[in-house]
Amino acid sequence: MGTSDGNARLYNTLCRVLDSLRAEAPPSSPIYNPPPGNQSAVIQARSRALLHLFLKARFGLVRFAEREALVTDGANDGGIDAYYIDQRNKRIFVLQSKFRATAVNFVSANMTPSDLLKMDVSRIMHGEKRSANGVSYNVQIITGLQRAMRKLPDVGSYTTQVVLLGNTRSLSAHHLKKLVEGYDVDQFPHERAYRDLLFPVINGTYFTDPNLKIEINLANPKGDTHLEHDVKTEALRPNIKLLFVPTREIGRIMHTYKNSILRFNPRSFLELSNNTVNQEIEASIKNMGSNEFALFNNGITIIADRTEISSDTAKQGTAQVILRNPQLVNGAQTAYTLARIYEGCSSVKDFEIFKGKEVLLRVITFVGLKASRQEARLDLIGAISKASNSQTKVEESDRRANDPIQLRLQQEFFETYGLYYERKRGEFSDGLHDGYLPSDLVVKRERLVRVSLACNYRVNQARSSVSKFFKAGVFASLLKIKDAGQYAYGYEVLALLEKKRKQKPKVKGDRYHKKSFGQALRYGQYAVVAVCANLGPAKKKTESQALESVLLQWVDFETWAEKQQSNDSYKSGAAFDYVNYYKGSTINTDLQHYSFSL
């Protein structure tokens, strides 16, 4: 359950995303661009944009026009606001959405039985053109959804799924199904909307295809498509396939899916851009007319739950590899560079540079995986990812990016506090670039470690290098899920401290506000965080209230600290060495012994 501040942050971020999706509409569209000051119309526009968010996050529809063609919301829509036909999995999704004008209502307000009774799902799916009252359904229903269904040659084999974008806590699953005439119901209450729709768009993992297809060139005169080998491990039975695939296909896939296929890689898509290796990879593609790339490059490793290879494609000299739930765990630098080259080729519609050039692909598939072995699967994927990247320069903090504690911390920070914990560098670059996310909501890894040390009254360590805390076994022992609230509190205090330091001082030239707060804003930032994070929540003080109170007492605290016999080593005549005092061990006990009042 999110905190009130967390829910407010999540709602505000959601509104920014919805407004960004609205901005993709043509400027002439009054639905998405209501007159300034018409707040009611803005809420209606955001409600419609929520349908776009669902279509983008769940089905990877990135272009506004292709999403808008599926929106049926309006007068005489039969209670269906949008639809999507999944031809691969033979499912027809019909949506109803309820957006709310405030963060509190978005969390607390529920859909009502009357909302659901408006859904004429059965009549529309059976081809009726009018409602029971004789009113004709709108053109989006008749020429959109119904016409699309008629074009399906095997429409009778499709399953209809009703999707509800809104809270339905007041209605049981039995009542829901009864209200929508027996159709299967998939619910997206506020917490799931945040988790499964908002978050994937923020960190660029929304474009997922459970049956990713890669086309393979079979120009090998021997006609061999691949080599494969079964491997025995303690808990699972992986299968390894080795094959050469066109570099163009890898570029296309990486360009399209980006972070969606990098969940188990220690790097994120945009973080891969800052590497000199890219230039060498790009040169080997652009400057060589033949297939030396296949010799010079170490290849790419992808993990999948299922792999199928078939030459029955009705296309001579080609085959298809179909991967289920693919994740690229090694070779991301190569794939990233090929994606950038592919992007450039797409802009001019000329892919000649890729012709005849292949890259080695290693596919690891988990054979006969049971639900009870999912944890073993994740552990093995993590181990493979770390081992596969051990020969490239990857920071230890990056190697820890997919540790279970990191995943749980990210989830806790997001769902409870509306904050975005950056497990991987650049993970939220898309969200920041697109204006979805203000930078102050992104929680940096190294900064969080420093805050956690401060929360444990290890202030001196918080001011030193923290790279050692990312080593195997150490990180998990330092950060605790149960203390996430304290970390979030301390992180906000630190942000407020930095804002305070940037304010114009009362005394000219007093850059660090020493006259008012001693050394608190210069050397004592993490010491202040320690006091506020340990005392503030218990006293039910906001971060701002705790900070203001503690800062007003800081000069007195430092005066007291100077008099302590344990700090004599920091004295030199009348001077006191605050630089080393805040790096020393006595600061930790002094903070706990001094009587701060909040």
Coordinates of C-alpha atoms in Angstrom, one line a residue:
M1 CA 0.0 0.0 0.0
G2 CA 1.5 3.3 -1.1
T3 CA 2.0 6.3 1.2
S4 CA 0.0 9.4 0.6
D5 CA 3.1 11.2 -0.8
G6 CA 4.0 8.1 -2.8
N7 CA 0.5 8.0 -4.4
A8 CA 0.7 11.7 -5.2
R9 CA 4.0 11.2 -6.9
L10 CA 2.8 8.3 -8.9
Y11 CA -0.4 10.1 -9.9
N12 CA 1.5 13.2 -11.0
T13 CA 3.9 11.1 -13.0
L14 CA 1.0 9.3 -14.6
C15 CA -0.5 12.6 -15.6
R16 CA 2.7 13.7 -17.2
V17 CA 2.8 10.5 -19.2
L18 CA -0.8 10.9 -20.3
D19 CA -0.2 14.6 -21.2
S20 CA 2.8 13.5 -23.3
L21 CA 0.7 10.9 -25.1
R22 CA -2.0 13.6 -25.7
A23 CA 0.8 15.8 -27.2
E24 CA 1.3 13.1 -29.9
A25 CA -2.1 13.9 -31.3
P26 CA -2.5 16.4 -34.2
P27 CA -2.6 20.0 -32.8
S28 CA -6.0 20.3 -34.5
S29 CA -7.6 17.6 -32.4
P30 CA -9.9 19.2 -29.8
I31 CA -10.3 15.9 -27.9
Y32 CA -6.7 15.8 -26.9
N33 CA -6.0 19.5 -27.0
P34 CA -8.8 21.2 -25.0
P35 CA -8.9 25.0 -24.5
P36 CA -6.6 26.3 -21.7
G37 CA -8.3 26.4 -18.4
N38 CA -11.0 23.8 -19.2
Q39 CA -10.0 21.3 -16.5
S40 CA -13.0 19.1 -17.1
A41 CA -11.9 18.7 -20.7
V42 CA -8.4 18.0 -19.6
I43 CA -9.6 15.1 -17.4
Q44 CA -11.6 13.7 -20.4
A45 CA -8.5 13.9 -22.6
R46 CA -6.4 12.2 -20.0
S47 CA -9.0 9.5 -19.6
R48 CA -8.7 8.8 -23.4
A49 CA -4.9 9.0 -23.2
L50 CA -5.1 6.2 -20.5
L51 CA -6.3 3.9 -23.3
H52 CA -3.3 4.9 -25.3
L53 CA -1.0 4.1 -22.4
F54 CA -2.6 0.6 -22.1
L55 CA -2.2 -0.1 -25.8
K56 CA 1.4 1.1 -25.7
A57 CA 2.5 -0.6 -22.5
R58 CA 0.8 -4.0 -23.2
F59 CA 1.1 -4.3 -26.9
G60 CA 4.0 -2.1 -27.9
L61 CA 2.0 0.2 -30.2
V62 CA 4.4 3.1 -30.3
R63 CA 2.7 5.3 -32.9
F64 CA -0.2 7.5 -32.0
A65 CA -2.2 6.9 -35.1
E66 CA -2.2 3.1 -34.8
R67 CA -3.4 3.4 -31.2
E68 CA -6.0 6.0 -32.0
A69 CA -7.5 3.8 -34.7
L70 CA -8.4 1.3 -31.9
V71 CA -10.1 3.8 -29.6
T72 CA -13.9 3.7 -29.7
D73 CA -14.7 5.9 -26.8
G74 CA -17.5 8.4 -27.4
A75 CA -21.2 8.6 -27.8
N76 CA -23.0 5.2 -28.4
D77 CA -19.8 3.2 -27.9
G78 CA -21.7 0.4 -26.2
G79 CA -19.6 0.8 -23.1
I80 CA -16.4 -0.2 -25.0
D81 CA -13.7 2.5 -25.0
A82 CA -11.1 0.7 -27.1
Y83 CA -10.1 -2.7 -28.4
Y84 CA -7.1 -4.8 -29.6
I85 CA -7.0 -8.0 -31.6
D86 CA -4.1 -10.2 -30.8
Q87 CA -3.9 -12.5 -33.8
R88 CA -0.9 -14.5 -32.6
N89 CA -2.6 -15.6 -29.3
K90 CA -6.1 -15.4 -30.8
R91 CA -7.6 -13.0 -28.2
I92 CA -9.8 -10.0 -28.6
F93 CA -9.5 -7.4 -25.9
V94 CA -12.3 -4.9 -25.2
L95 CA -11.5 -2.1 -22.8
Q96 CA -13.4 0.2 -20.4
S97 CA -11.5 2.9 -18.6
K98 CA -12.1 5.2 -15.6
F99 CA -9.7 8.0 -15.0
R100 CA -10.0 10.1 -11.9
A101 CA -9.3 13.9 -11.4
T102 CA -7.2 13.5 -8.2
A103 CA -4.6 11.2 -6.8
V104 CA -6.9 10.3 -3.8
N105 CA -9.8 9.4 -6.1
F106 CA -7.6 7.4 -8.5
V107 CA -6.7 5.2 -5.5
S108 CA -10.1 5.1 -3.7
A109 CA -12.9 5.5 -6.3
N110 CA -14.4 2.3 -7.7
M111 CA -16.2 1.3 -10.9
T112 CA -19.9 0.8 -10.2
P113 CA -22.2 -2.0 -11.4
S114 CA -23.9 0.6 -13.7
D115 CA -20.6 1.4 -15.3
L116 CA -20.2 -2.3 -16.3
L117 CA -23.9 -2.8 -17.2
K118 CA -23.3 -0.2 -20.0
M119 CA -21.0 -2.7 -21.7
D120 CA -22.9 -4.3 -24.6
V121 CA -20.0 -6.8 -25.1
S122 CA -22.2 -9.7 -26.2
R123 CA -24.3 -7.7 -28.7
I124 CA -21.3 -6.1 -30.3
M125 CA -19.3 -9.3 -30.5
H126 CA -22.3 -11.0 -32.1
G127 CA -22.4 -8.4 -34.8
E128 CA -25.4 -6.3 -33.7
K129 CA -25.4 -2.8 -35.1
R130 CA -27.8 -1.3 -32.5
S131 CA -28.2 -1.3 -28.8
A132 CA -31.2 -2.9 -27.1
N133 CA -32.8 0.5 -27.2
G134 CA -32.5 0.7 -31.0
V135 CA -29.7 3.2 -31.0
S136 CA -27.0 2.6 -33.6
Y137 CA -23.5 2.0 -32.3
N138 CA -20.8 4.6 -33.3
V139 CA -18.7 4.3 -36.4
Q140 CA -15.6 3.2 -34.5
I141 CA -17.5 0.1 -33.2
I142 CA -19.1 -0.8 -36.5
T143 CA -16.4 0.0 -39.0
G144 CA -13.5 -0.5 -36.5
L145 CA -14.0 -3.4 -34.1
Q146 CA -16.7 -5.3 -36.0
R147 CA -15.2 -5.0 -39.4
A148 CA -11.8 -6.0 -38.1
M149 CA -13.4 -9.1 -36.6
R150 CA -15.1 -10.0 -39.9
K151 CA -11.7 -9.9 -41.6
L152 CA -10.4 -12.7 -39.3
P153 CA -10.7 -16.0 -41.2
D154 CA -11.0 -18.0 -38.0
V155 CA -12.7 -15.5 -35.7
G156 CA -14.6 -18.3 -34.0
S157 CA -11.4 -19.6 -32.4
Y158 CA -10.7 -16.3 -30.7
T159 CA -11.3 -15.6 -27.0
T160 CA -12.8 -12.3 -25.8
Q161 CA -11.2 -10.6 -22.8
V162 CA -12.8 -7.7 -21.0
V163 CA -10.2 -5.3 -19.6
L164 CA -11.2 -2.9 -16.8
L165 CA -8.9 0.1 -16.3
G166 CA -10.1 1.1 -12.8
N167 CA -10.7 0.0 -9.3
T168 CA -13.3 -2.7 -8.7
R169 CA -12.7 -3.6 -5.1
S170 CA -16.4 -3.3 -4.3
L171 CA -17.2 -6.1 -6.7
S172 CA -16.3 -9.8 -6.4
A173 CA -14.8 -11.7 -9.3
H174 CA -18.2 -13.6 -9.6
H175 CA -20.2 -10.3 -9.8
L176 CA -17.7 -8.8 -12.3
K177 CA -18.1 -11.8 -14.7
K178 CA -21.9 -11.7 -14.3
L179 CA -22.0 -8.0 -15.1
V180 CA -20.0 -8.4 -18.3
E181 CA -22.1 -11.3 -19.5
G182 CA -19.8 -14.1 -18.6
Y183 CA -16.7 -12.9 -20.4
D184 CA -13.3 -13.3 -18.8
V185 CA -12.2 -10.1 -17.0
D186 CA -8.7 -8.7 -16.6
Q187 CA -8.6 -5.9 -14.0
F188 CA -6.2 -3.0 -13.7
P189 CA -6.8 -1.3 -10.4
H190 CA -4.7 1.7 -9.6
E191 CA -1.7 -0.2 -8.2
R192 CA -1.5 -2.5 -11.2
A193 CA -1.9 0.5 -13.6
Y194 CA 1.1 2.1 -12.0
R195 CA 3.1 -1.2 -11.9
D196 CA 2.2 -2.7 -15.3
L197 CA 1.5 0.3 -17.4
L198 CA 3.3 3.4 -16.0
F199 CA 6.5 1.8 -14.9
P200 CA 7.3 0.0 -18.2
V201 CA 6.8 3.2 -20.2
I202 CA 9.1 5.1 -17.8
N203 CA 12.0 2.7 -18.1
G204 CA 11.5 1.6 -21.7
T205 CA 10.5 -2.0 -21.1
Y206 CA 7.0 -1.7 -22.5
F207 CA 7.7 -3.2 -25.9
T208 CA 7.4 -7.0 -25.2
D209 CA 6.6 -9.7 -27.6
P210 CA 6.4 -13.2 -26.1
N211 CA 7.2 -14.8 -29.5
L212 CA 10.0 -12.7 -30.9
K213 CA 10.9 -13.8 -34.4
I214 CA 14.4 -13.7 -35.9
E215 CA 14.9 -14.5 -39.6
I216 CA 18.1 -16.4 -40.4
N217 CA 19.9 -16.5 -43.7
L218 CA 20.6 -20.1 -44.7
A219 CA 23.3 -19.4 -47.3
N220 CA 25.5 -22.1 -45.8
P221 CA 26.1 -24.5 -48.7
K222 CA 25.9 -27.5 -46.3
G223 CA 22.4 -26.5 -45.3
D224 CA 23.3 -26.6 -41.6
T225 CA 21.3 -24.1 -39.6
H226 CA 22.7 -24.6 -36.1
L227 CA 24.6 -26.7 -33.6
E228 CA 23.0 -27.7 -30.3
H229 CA 23.9 -29.3 -27.0
D230 CA 22.0 -30.2 -23.8
V231 CA 23.6 -29.2 -20.5
K232 CA 22.9 -30.7 -17.1
T233 CA 22.8 -28.4 -14.1
E234 CA 21.8 -29.1 -10.5
A235 CA 18.2 -27.9 -10.9
L236 CA 17.5 -27.3 -14.6
R237 CA 18.1 -28.8 -18.1
P238 CA 19.2 -26.0 -20.4
N239 CA 19.7 -26.5 -24.1
I240 CA 22.3 -24.4 -26.1
K241 CA 22.0 -23.6 -29.8
L242 CA 24.8 -21.9 -31.8
L243 CA 23.9 -20.3 -35.1
F244 CA 24.9 -17.3 -37.3
V245 CA 22.2 -14.7 -37.8
P246 CA 22.1 -11.6 -40.1
T247 CA 23.4 -8.5 -38.3
R248 CA 20.4 -6.6 -39.7
E249 CA 18.1 -8.8 -37.8
I250 CA 19.9 -8.2 -34.5
G251 CA 19.9 -4.4 -35.2
R252 CA 16.2 -4.5 -35.9
I253 CA 15.4 -6.4 -32.7
M254 CA 17.5 -4.3 -30.5
H255 CA 16.2 -1.0 -32.1
T256 CA 12.7 -2.2 -31.5
Y257 CA 12.8 -3.8 -28.1
K258 CA 15.6 -2.0 -26.3
N259 CA 15.3 -2.4 -22.5
S260 CA 12.6 -5.0 -22.9
I261 CA 15.2 -7.6 -23.8
L262 CA 17.9 -6.3 -21.4
R263 CA 16.2 -7.0 -18.1
F264 CA 18.9 -9.5 -17.1
N265 CA 21.7 -7.6 -18.6
P266 CA 23.8 -5.4 -16.2
R267 CA 23.5 -2.5 -18.6
S268 CA 20.5 -0.5 -19.9
F269 CA 20.1 0.5 -23.6
L270 CA 21.2 4.1 -23.5
E271 CA 24.0 3.5 -21.0
L272 CA 25.6 1.3 -23.7
S273 CA 26.2 4.4 -25.9
N274 CA 29.2 5.6 -23.8
N275 CA 31.8 3.1 -25.0
T276 CA 34.7 3.4 -27.5
V277 CA 34.0 -0.3 -28.5
N278 CA 31.0 1.0 -30.4
Q279 CA 33.2 2.7 -32.9
E280 CA 35.3 -0.4 -33.6
I281 CA 32.1 -2.5 -34.0
E282 CA 30.6 0.1 -36.3
A283 CA 33.7 0.3 -38.4
S284 CA 33.9 -3.5 -38.9
I285 CA 30.3 -3.3 -40.3
K286 CA 30.7 -0.2 -42.4
N287 CA 34.2 -0.6 -43.7
M288 CA 34.2 -4.2 -44.7
G289 CA 32.2 -5.5 -47.7
S290 CA 32.4 -9.2 -46.8
N291 CA 31.7 -11.2 -43.7
E292 CA 34.8 -10.6 -41.5
F293 CA 32.4 -9.4 -38.8
A294 CA 31.5 -13.0 -38.1
L295 CA 35.2 -13.7 -37.3
F296 CA 36.0 -10.6 -35.3
N297 CA 33.0 -10.4 -33.0
N298 CA 32.5 -12.7 -30.0
G299 CA 28.8 -12.9 -30.6
I300 CA 25.6 -12.5 -28.6
T301 CA 23.9 -14.6 -25.9
I302 CA 20.1 -14.7 -25.5
I303 CA 18.2 -16.7 -22.9
A304 CA 14.7 -17.9 -23.8
D305 CA 12.0 -20.1 -22.3
R306 CA 11.4 -21.8 -25.6
T307 CA 13.2 -21.9 -29.0
E308 CA 12.0 -23.2 -32.3
I309 CA 13.9 -23.3 -35.6
S310 CA 12.1 -23.9 -38.8
S311 CA 13.0 -23.7 -42.5
D312 CA 9.3 -24.1 -43.5
T313 CA 8.9 -20.4 -44.3
A314 CA 7.9 -20.6 -48.0
K315 CA 10.9 -18.4 -48.6
Q316 CA 13.9 -20.1 -50.2
G317 CA 17.2 -19.8 -48.4
T318 CA 15.7 -18.6 -45.1
A319 CA 14.5 -20.0 -41.8
Q320 CA 13.0 -18.6 -38.7
V321 CA 14.0 -18.8 -35.1
I322 CA 11.1 -18.2 -32.7
L323 CA 12.1 -17.3 -29.2
R324 CA 9.7 -17.1 -26.2
N325 CA 10.4 -14.5 -23.5
P326 CA 13.9 -13.7 -24.9
Q327 CA 16.5 -11.8 -22.8
L328 CA 19.9 -10.6 -24.1
V329 CA 22.4 -11.3 -21.4
N330 CA 25.7 -10.8 -23.3
G331 CA 26.8 -8.9 -26.4
A332 CA 24.6 -5.9 -25.7
Q333 CA 27.3 -3.5 -26.9
T334 CA 27.3 -5.3 -30.3
A335 CA 23.5 -5.3 -30.4
Y336 CA 23.3 -1.6 -29.4
T337 CA 25.7 -0.6 -32.2
L338 CA 23.9 -2.7 -34.8
A339 CA 20.6 -1.0 -33.6
R340 CA 22.1 2.5 -34.1
I341 CA 23.3 1.5 -37.6
Y342 CA 19.9 0.0 -38.3
E343 CA 18.2 3.2 -37.2
G344 CA 20.3 5.2 -39.7
C345 CA 19.5 2.7 -42.5
S346 CA 15.8 3.0 -41.7
S347 CA 15.8 6.7 -42.1
V348 CA 17.1 6.4 -45.6
K349 CA 15.5 3.0 -46.4
D350 CA 18.9 1.5 -47.4
F351 CA 20.1 -1.6 -45.7
E352 CA 22.8 -2.5 -48.2
I353 CA 25.5 -2.1 -45.5
F354 CA 24.2 -5.2 -43.7
K355 CA 24.2 -7.5 -46.7
G356 CA 26.1 -10.8 -46.2
K357 CA 27.2 -9.9 -42.6
E358 CA 26.4 -12.2 -39.8
V359 CA 27.0 -12.5 -36.0
L360 CA 27.2 -15.6 -33.8
L361 CA 24.1 -16.1 -31.7
R362 CA 24.1 -18.4 -28.7
V363 CA 20.6 -19.3 -27.5
I364 CA 20.1 -20.9 -24.1
T365 CA 16.7 -22.4 -23.6
F366 CA 15.2 -23.9 -20.4
V367 CA 13.7 -27.2 -21.3
G368 CA 10.7 -28.6 -19.5
L369 CA 10.7 -25.8 -17.0
K370 CA 8.2 -26.2 -14.1
A371 CA 6.6 -23.4 -12.1
S372 CA 8.4 -24.7 -9.0
R373 CA 11.7 -24.1 -10.6
Q374 CA 11.2 -20.4 -11.5
E375 CA 13.5 -19.3 -8.7
A376 CA 16.2 -21.6 -9.9
R377 CA 15.7 -20.2 -13.4
L378 CA 16.2 -16.6 -12.2
D379 CA 19.3 -17.6 -10.2
L380 CA 20.8 -19.3 -13.2
I381 CA 20.0 -16.4 -15.5
G382 CA 21.7 -14.1 -13.1
A383 CA 24.8 -16.3 -12.9
I384 CA 25.0 -16.6 -16.7
S385 CA 24.7 -12.9 -17.1
K386 CA 27.5 -12.2 -14.6
A387 CA 29.7 -14.9 -16.1
S388 CA 29.0 -13.8 -19.7
N389 CA 30.0 -10.2 -18.9
S390 CA 33.0 -11.0 -16.7
Q391 CA 35.4 -10.4 -19.6
T392 CA 34.2 -7.0 -20.4
K393 CA 34.7 -3.9 -18.3
V394 CA 31.6 -3.8 -16.1
E395 CA 31.5 -2.0 -12.8
E396 CA 30.8 -4.1 -9.7
S397 CA 27.7 -1.9 -9.0
D398 CA 26.5 -2.8 -12.5
R399 CA 27.0 -6.5 -11.9
R400 CA 24.8 -6.2 -8.8
A401 CA 22.0 -4.6 -10.9
N402 CA 19.9 -7.8 -11.1
D403 CA 20.5 -9.1 -7.6
P404 CA 17.2 -10.0 -5.9
I405 CA 17.6 -7.3 -3.3
Q406 CA 17.9 -4.7 -6.0
L407 CA 14.8 -5.9 -7.8
R408 CA 12.8 -5.8 -4.5
L409 CA 14.1 -2.4 -3.6
Q410 CA 13.1 -1.0 -6.9
Q411 CA 9.6 -2.4 -6.5
E412 CA 9.3 -1.1 -3.0
F413 CA 10.5 2.4 -3.8
F414 CA 8.1 2.6 -6.8
E415 CA 5.0 1.1 -5.4
T416 CA 5.1 2.6 -1.9
Y417 CA 7.0 5.9 -2.3
G418 CA 6.6 6.8 -6.0
L419 CA 10.4 6.9 -6.4
Y420 CA 12.4 5.3 -9.2
Y421 CA 15.4 3.4 -7.9
E422 CA 18.0 3.2 -10.7
R423 CA 19.4 -0.3 -10.6
K424 CA 21.2 0.2 -13.9
R425 CA 22.8 3.4 -15.1
G426 CA 20.6 5.1 -17.7
E427 CA 17.6 2.8 -16.9
F428 CA 15.2 5.8 -16.8
S429 CA 16.9 7.8 -19.5
D430 CA 13.8 7.4 -21.8
G431 CA 11.5 8.7 -19.1
L432 CA 13.7 11.6 -18.3
H433 CA 14.3 12.5 -22.0
D434 CA 10.5 12.4 -22.8
G435 CA 9.6 14.5 -19.8
Y436 CA 7.7 11.8 -18.0
L437 CA 9.9 11.9 -15.0
P438 CA 11.5 14.8 -13.0
S439 CA 15.1 13.9 -12.2
D440 CA 14.6 14.4 -8.4
L441 CA 12.4 11.2 -8.3
V442 CA 15.3 9.1 -9.6
V443 CA 17.1 7.3 -6.7
K444 CA 20.8 6.8 -7.6
R445 CA 22.5 3.6 -6.4
E446 CA 25.7 5.0 -4.9
R447 CA 23.7 7.8 -3.3
L448 CA 21.3 5.4 -1.7
V449 CA 24.2 3.4 -0.3
R450 CA 25.5 6.5 1.4
V451 CA 22.0 7.3 2.8
S452 CA 21.6 3.8 4.1
L453 CA 25.0 4.1 5.9
A454 CA 23.9 7.4 7.4
C455 CA 20.6 5.8 8.6
N456 CA 22.7 3.2 10.4
Y457 CA 24.8 6.0 12.0
R458 CA 27.8 5.1 9.8
V459 CA 28.2 8.7 8.7
N460 CA 32.0 8.6 8.3
Q461 CA 31.6 5.7 5.9
A462 CA 28.9 7.6 4.0
R463 CA 31.5 10.3 3.1
S464 CA 34.1 7.8 1.8
S465 CA 34.1 5.6 -1.3
V466 CA 31.2 3.2 -1.4
S467 CA 32.4 0.9 -4.2
K468 CA 33.3 -1.8 -1.7
F469 CA 29.7 -2.1 -0.6
F470 CA 28.7 -3.4 -4.1
K471 CA 30.8 -6.5 -3.7
A472 CA 29.1 -9.9 -3.7
G473 CA 27.4 -10.6 -0.4
V474 CA 28.1 -7.1 1.1
F475 CA 25.3 -5.2 -0.7
A476 CA 22.5 -7.5 0.5
S477 CA 23.8 -7.3 4.1
L478 CA 23.7 -3.5 4.0
L479 CA 20.4 -2.7 2.5
K480 CA 17.2 -4.0 4.0
I481 CA 13.7 -4.0 2.4
K482 CA 12.1 -3.3 5.8
D483 CA 14.1 -0.1 6.1
A484 CA 13.1 1.2 2.6
G485 CA 10.9 3.9 4.2
Q486 CA 13.8 5.2 6.3
Y487 CA 16.0 5.3 3.2
A488 CA 13.3 7.2 1.2
Y489 CA 13.0 9.6 4.1
G490 CA 16.7 10.2 4.3
Y491 CA 17.0 10.5 0.5
E492 CA 14.5 13.3 0.5
V493 CA 16.3 15.1 3.4
L494 CA 19.5 14.9 1.4
A495 CA 17.8 16.5 -1.6
L496 CA 16.3 19.2 0.6
L497 CA 19.8 19.9 2.1
E498 CA 21.2 20.4 -1.4
K499 CA 18.4 22.9 -2.2
K500 CA 19.1 24.7 1.1
R501 CA 22.8 25.0 0.2
K502 CA 22.0 26.6 -3.1
Q503 CA 19.8 29.3 -1.5
K504 CA 21.2 32.8 -1.3
P505 CA 23.0 33.1 2.1
K506 CA 21.9 35.7 4.7
V507 CA 25.5 36.8 5.1
K508 CA 27.3 37.8 1.8
G509 CA 30.1 35.3 1.0
D510 CA 28.8 32.7 3.4
R511 CA 28.5 30.1 0.7
Y512 CA 27.7 27.2 3.0
H513 CA 25.5 29.1 5.4
K514 CA 28.0 28.6 8.3
K515 CA 26.6 31.5 10.3
S516 CA 23.2 29.8 10.5
F517 CA 24.0 26.1 10.4
G518 CA 27.7 25.6 11.2
Q519 CA 29.3 22.9 8.9
A520 CA 26.0 21.1 8.3
L521 CA 25.7 22.0 4.6
R522 CA 29.5 21.6 3.9
Y523 CA 30.8 18.5 5.7
G524 CA 27.8 17.4 7.8
Q525 CA 25.2 16.6 5.2
Y526 CA 25.1 12.8 5.9
A527 CA 25.2 13.6 9.7
V528 CA 22.1 15.7 9.3
V529 CA 20.5 12.9 7.3
A530 CA 21.3 10.4 10.1
V531 CA 19.5 12.5 12.7
C532 CA 16.5 13.3 10.6
A533 CA 16.0 9.8 9.3
N534 CA 16.3 8.2 12.7
L535 CA 14.2 10.8 14.7
G536 CA 11.8 12.3 12.2
P537 CA 9.5 9.4 11.3
A538 CA 9.0 8.4 15.0
K539 CA 8.0 12.0 15.7
K540 CA 5.7 12.0 12.7
K541 CA 7.5 14.9 11.2
T542 CA 7.8 15.5 7.5
E543 CA 11.2 15.5 6.0
S544 CA 11.1 19.3 5.7
Q545 CA 10.0 19.8 9.3
A546 CA 12.7 17.5 10.6
L547 CA 15.4 19.2 8.6
E548 CA 14.4 22.7 9.6
S549 CA 14.4 21.7 13.3
V550 CA 17.7 19.8 13.2
L551 CA 19.5 22.6 11.3
L552 CA 18.5 25.2 13.9
Q553 CA 20.2 23.0 16.5
W554 CA 23.4 22.3 14.5
V555 CA 25.6 25.1 15.7
D556 CA 24.8 24.1 19.3
F557 CA 25.6 20.4 18.4
E558 CA 29.0 21.4 17.0
T559 CA 29.8 23.5 20.0
W560 CA 29.0 20.6 22.2
A561 CA 31.0 18.2 20.1
E562 CA 34.1 20.4 20.3
K563 CA 34.0 20.1 24.1
Q564 CA 34.0 16.3 24.1
Q565 CA 37.2 14.7 25.3
S566 CA 36.9 12.1 22.6
N567 CA 37.4 14.8 20.0
D568 CA 40.6 16.3 21.4
S569 CA 42.6 15.0 18.4
Y570 CA 40.7 17.3 16.1
K571 CA 41.7 20.4 18.1
S572 CA 44.6 22.7 17.2
G573 CA 44.6 25.7 19.5
A574 CA 41.3 27.4 19.1
A575 CA 40.6 25.7 15.7
F576 CA 38.7 22.5 15.2
D577 CA 39.3 20.2 12.3
Y578 CA 35.8 19.7 11.0
V579 CA 37.0 18.1 7.7
N580 CA 38.4 15.1 9.5
Y581 CA 35.8 15.1 12.3
Y582 CA 33.0 14.3 9.9
K583 CA 35.2 11.6 8.4
G584 CA 36.1 10.1 11.8
S585 CA 34.4 7.5 14.0
T586 CA 33.4 9.8 16.9
I587 CA 30.8 11.6 14.8
N588 CA 28.6 8.5 14.9
T589 CA 28.4 8.2 18.7
D590 CA 28.2 12.0 19.1
L591 CA 25.0 12.1 16.9
Q592 CA 23.4 9.4 19.1
H593 CA 24.5 11.0 22.4
Y594 CA 23.5 14.5 21.7
S595 CA 19.9 15.4 22.7
F596 CA 18.3 16.6 19.5
S597 CA 14.7 17.7 19.9
L598 CA 12.1 17.5 17.2

